[in-house]
mmCIF file of C-alpha atoms in Angstrom:
data_model
loop_
_atom_site.group_PDB
_atom_site.id
_atom_site.type_symbol
_atom_site.label_atom_id
_atom_site.label_comp_id
_atom_site.label_asym_id
_atom_site.label_seq_id
_atom_site.Cartn_x
_atom_site.Cartn_y
_atom_site.Cartn_z
ATOM 1 C CA MET A 1 87.476 -69.866 -62.300
ATOM 2 C CA ALA A 2 88.605 -67.544 -65.100
ATOM 3 C CA THR A 3 84.978 -66.679 -65.817
ATOM 4 C CA ASP A 4 84.359 -65.791 -62.169
ATOM 5 C CA ARG A 5 87.428 -63.570 -62.148
ATOM 6 C CA ARG A 6 86.370 -61.879 -65.402
ATOM 7 C CA VAL A 7 82.860 -61.221 -64.028
ATOM 8 C CA PHE A 8 84.306 -59.898 -60.785
ATOM 9 C CA LEU A 9 86.660 -57.508 -62.619
ATOM 10 C CA GLN A 10 83.820 -56.303 -64.884
ATOM 11 C CA GLN A 11 81.561 -55.673 -61.905
ATOM 12 C CA PHE A 12 84.376 -53.936 -60.042
ATOM 13 C CA ALA A 13 85.106 -51.698 -63.048
ATOM 14 C CA VAL A 14 81.423 -50.782 -63.392
ATOM 15 C CA SER A 15 81.160 -50.029 -59.654
ATOM 16 C CA ALA A 16 84.331 -47.909 -59.640
ATOM 17 C CA THR A 17 83.103 -45.964 -62.665
ATOM 18 C CA CYS A 18 79.750 -45.323 -60.966
ATOM 19 C CA VAL A 19 81.449 -44.052 -57.802
ATOM 20 C CA PHE A 20 83.754 -41.781 -59.816
ATOM 21 C CA CYS A 21 80.903 -40.403 -61.907
ATOM 22 C CA ALA A 22 78.693 -39.827 -58.866
ATOM 23 C CA SER A 23 81.382 -37.888 -57.009
ATOM 24 C CA SER A 24 82.204 -35.838 -60.115
ATOM 25 C CA LEU A 25 78.533 -35.082 -60.704
ATOM 26 C CA SER A 26 78.157 -34.027 -57.068
ATOM 27 C CA MET A 27 81.021 -31.524 -57.395
ATOM 28 C CA ILE A 28 79.662 -30.153 -60.673
ATOM 29 C CA LEU A 29 76.147 -29.716 -59.284
ATOM 30 C CA SER A 30 77.357 -28.033 -56.086
ATOM 31 C CA ALA A 31 79.332 -25.546 -58.207
ATOM 32 C CA CYS A 32 76.210 -24.785 -60.242
ATOM 33 C CA TYR A 33 74.209 -24.023 -57.126
ATOM 34 C CA SER A 34 76.902 -21.997 -55.379
ATOM 35 C CA ASN A 35 75.640 -18.615 -54.203
ATOM 36 C CA ASP A 36 78.982 -16.869 -53.782
ATOM 37 C CA ASN A 37 78.064 -13.210 -54.174
ATOM 38 C CA GLY A 38 80.811 -11.880 -51.965
ATOM 39 C CA PRO A 39 80.446 -10.991 -48.348
ATOM 40 C CA THR A 40 77.057 -11.595 -46.804
ATOM 41 C CA GLU A 41 75.442 -10.546 -43.568
ATOM 42 C CA THR A 42 76.530 -13.761 -41.917
ATOM 43 C CA ALA A 43 80.151 -13.056 -42.914
ATOM 44 C CA VAL A 44 80.108 -9.733 -41.022
ATOM 45 C CA PRO A 45 79.710 -10.302 -37.281
ATOM 46 C CA ILE A 46 77.041 -8.256 -35.522
ATOM 47 C CA ASP A 47 78.146 -5.826 -32.807
ATOM 48 C CA ASN A 48 75.615 -5.368 -30.010
ATOM 49 C CA GLY A 49 77.459 -2.368 -28.586
ATOM 50 C CA ASP A 50 77.345 1.283 -29.572
ATOM 51 C CA PRO A 51 77.983 1.903 -33.278
ATOM 52 C CA VAL A 52 81.374 3.564 -32.846
ATOM 53 C CA ILE A 53 84.361 2.785 -35.052
ATOM 54 C CA ASP A 54 87.832 3.247 -33.562
ATOM 55 C CA LEU A 55 89.802 4.408 -36.597
ATOM 56 C CA SER A 56 93.113 3.319 -35.083
ATOM 57 C CA LYS A 57 91.822 -0.268 -35.402
ATOM 58 C CA GLU A 58 90.324 0.114 -38.901
ATOM 59 C CA THR A 59 93.390 0.808 -41.011
ATOM 60 C CA ILE A 60 91.400 0.764 -44.263
ATOM 61 C CA LEU A 61 89.400 3.787 -43.040
ATOM 62 C CA GLN A 62 92.548 5.792 -42.375
ATOM 63 C CA SER A 63 92.699 6.723 -46.065
ATOM 64 C CA VAL A 64 90.170 8.699 -48.118
ATOM 65 C CA GLY A 65 88.143 6.220 -50.182
ATOM 66 C CA GLY A 66 88.615 3.411 -47.684
ATOM 67 C CA ALA A 67 85.481 1.408 -46.891
ATOM 68 C CA VAL A 68 84.419 -1.388 -44.541
ATOM 69 C CA LYS A 69 81.321 -3.449 -43.899
ATOM 70 C CA LYS A 70 79.941 -3.419 -40.362
ATOM 71 C CA ARG A 71 76.854 -4.681 -38.549
ATOM 72 C CA TYR A 72 75.411 -3.078 -35.462
ATOM 73 C CA ALA A 73 72.257 -4.282 -33.742
ATOM 74 C CA LYS A 74 71.221 -0.631 -33.300
ATOM 75 C CA ILE A 75 71.626 0.439 -36.962
ATOM 76 C CA ASN A 76 69.809 -0.670 -40.130
ATOM 77 C CA GLY A 77 67.867 -3.352 -38.274
ATOM 78 C CA GLY A 78 71.106 -5.235 -37.643
ATOM 79 C CA ARG A 79 71.751 -5.609 -41.375
ATOM 80 C CA THR A 80 75.115 -4.763 -42.907
ATOM 81 C CA ILE A 81 76.192 -1.174 -43.530
ATOM 82 C CA ILE A 82 79.095 0.203 -45.525
ATOM 83 C CA VAL A 83 81.180 2.988 -43.976
ATOM 84 C CA VAL A 84 83.209 5.044 -46.459
ATOM 85 C CA ARG A 85 85.763 7.756 -45.720
ATOM 86 C CA THR A 86 84.850 10.493 -48.203
ATOM 87 C CA SER A 87 87.443 13.109 -47.101
ATOM 88 C CA ASN A 88 89.946 13.674 -44.302
ATOM 89 C CA THR A 89 87.127 14.668 -41.935
ATOM 90 C CA THR A 90 83.945 13.141 -43.385
ATOM 91 C CA PHE A 91 82.457 9.683 -43.547
ATOM 92 C CA ILE A 92 79.226 8.246 -44.912
ATOM 93 C CA ALA A 93 77.381 5.175 -43.706
ATOM 94 C CA LEU A 94 75.134 3.422 -46.229
ATOM 95 C CA SER A 95 72.889 0.408 -46.028
ATOM 96 C CA ALA A 96 74.538 -2.520 -47.812
ATOM 97 C CA THR A 97 71.099 -3.845 -48.800
ATOM 98 C CA CYS A 98 70.306 -3.239 -52.476
ATOM 99 C CA THR A 99 67.032 -1.369 -52.924
ATOM 100 C CA HIS A 100 66.127 -3.507 -55.938
ATOM 101 C CA GLN A 101 65.613 -6.953 -54.394
ATOM 102 C CA GLY A 102 67.459 -6.851 -51.084
ATOM 103 C CA SER A 103 70.753 -8.507 -51.989
ATOM 104 C CA GLU A 104 73.887 -7.374 -50.215
ATOM 105 C CA VAL A 105 75.977 -4.991 -52.326
ATOM 106 C CA ASN A 106 79.751 -5.146 -52.618
ATOM 107 C CA LEU A 107 82.216 -2.700 -51.112
ATOM 108 C CA PRO A 108 83.047 0.272 -53.362
ATOM 109 C CA SER A 109 85.483 -0.424 -56.162
ATOM 110 C CA ASP A 110 86.619 2.059 -58.815
ATOM 111 C CA GLY A 111 84.232 4.712 -57.459
ATOM 112 C CA VAL A 112 81.070 2.582 -57.510
ATOM 113 C CA ILE A 113 79.126 0.179 -55.282
ATOM 114 C CA VAL A 114 77.756 -2.733 -57.327
ATOM 115 C CA CYS A 115 75.005 -5.205 -56.512
ATOM 116 C CA PRO A 116 76.362 -8.589 -57.606
ATOM 117 C CA ASN A 117 72.936 -10.037 -58.444
ATOM 118 C CA HIS A 118 71.440 -7.669 -61.001
ATOM 119 C CA GLY A 119 74.151 -5.043 -61.570
ATOM 120 C CA SER A 120 72.643 -1.989 -59.892
ATOM 121 C CA ARG A 121 75.323 0.629 -59.339
ATOM 122 C CA PHE A 122 75.422 3.193 -56.534
ATOM 123 C CA ASN A 123 77.519 6.270 -55.769
ATOM 124 C CA PRO A 124 79.653 5.473 -52.679
ATOM 125 C CA ASN A 125 79.679 9.126 -51.591
ATOM 126 C CA THR A 126 75.904 9.600 -51.603
ATOM 127 C CA GLY A 127 74.183 6.234 -52.073
ATOM 128 C CA ALA A 128 72.496 7.576 -55.240
ATOM 129 C CA VAL A 129 71.571 5.144 -58.004
ATOM 130 C CA MET A 130 73.985 5.426 -60.927
ATOM 131 C CA GLN A 131 72.463 2.543 -62.910
ATOM 132 C CA GLY A 132 69.401 0.357 -62.322
ATOM 133 C CA PRO A 133 67.469 -1.817 -62.050
ATOM 134 C CA ALA A 134 67.384 -0.286 -58.528
ATOM 135 C CA ALA A 135 65.248 2.863 -58.542
ATOM 136 C CA SER A 136 65.928 4.083 -54.989
ATOM 137 C CA PRO A 137 69.215 5.142 -53.399
ATOM 138 C CA LEU A 138 70.878 3.203 -50.612
ATOM 139 C CA PRO A 139 69.642 4.529 -47.253
ATOM 140 C CA VAL A 140 72.156 6.809 -45.521
ATOM 141 C CA PHE A 141 72.909 6.938 -41.794
ATOM 142 C CA ALA A 142 74.607 9.803 -39.967
ATOM 143 C CA ALA A 143 78.355 9.284 -39.545
ATOM 144 C CA VAL A 144 79.994 11.792 -37.177
ATOM 145 C CA TYR A 145 83.774 12.020 -37.053
ATOM 146 C CA ASP A 146 85.415 12.865 -33.717
ATOM 147 C CA ALA A 147 89.004 13.949 -34.402
ATOM 148 C CA ALA A 148 89.889 14.038 -30.689
ATOM 149 C CA LYS A 149 88.873 10.389 -30.218
ATOM 150 C CA ASN A 150 89.834 9.348 -33.765
ATOM 151 C CA SER A 151 86.486 7.643 -34.125
ATOM 152 C CA VAL A 152 83.270 7.662 -36.162
ATOM 153 C CA THR A 153 79.863 7.303 -34.544
ATOM 154 C CA ILE A 154 77.018 5.963 -36.697
ATOM 155 C CA SER A 155 73.395 6.859 -35.925
#
């Protein structure tokens, strides 16, 4: 009987160790394959309406330098854009798709837009390349400020 108990406990210990190792390995491997590069197109909902931003609802755009990501079916093929307030009365709308290999760039930080995949850097006021590997600027869309309506229309 003691032998049966000893065998059972050994088999149980081996099984428990296998389960623990398998679950740990699963967590480690999923962390290695994580593709967390910040916001993606699926994180920004697409708006099928007119590309108009009500500034009273976008508090971040009420200050110069503020920026948001938006998606409109009618702009940039439905892909994400970045809208930046460049002065009290001017805005710029830029494609958020890196011109190097098509990854989505981050929002501006410290005066630069960075692609998280290969490090391309863009000027948030113009879309110009500040550092490659990207060779082309981010495409720019017209952004017209209407002070009376406190809104920005993208086209």
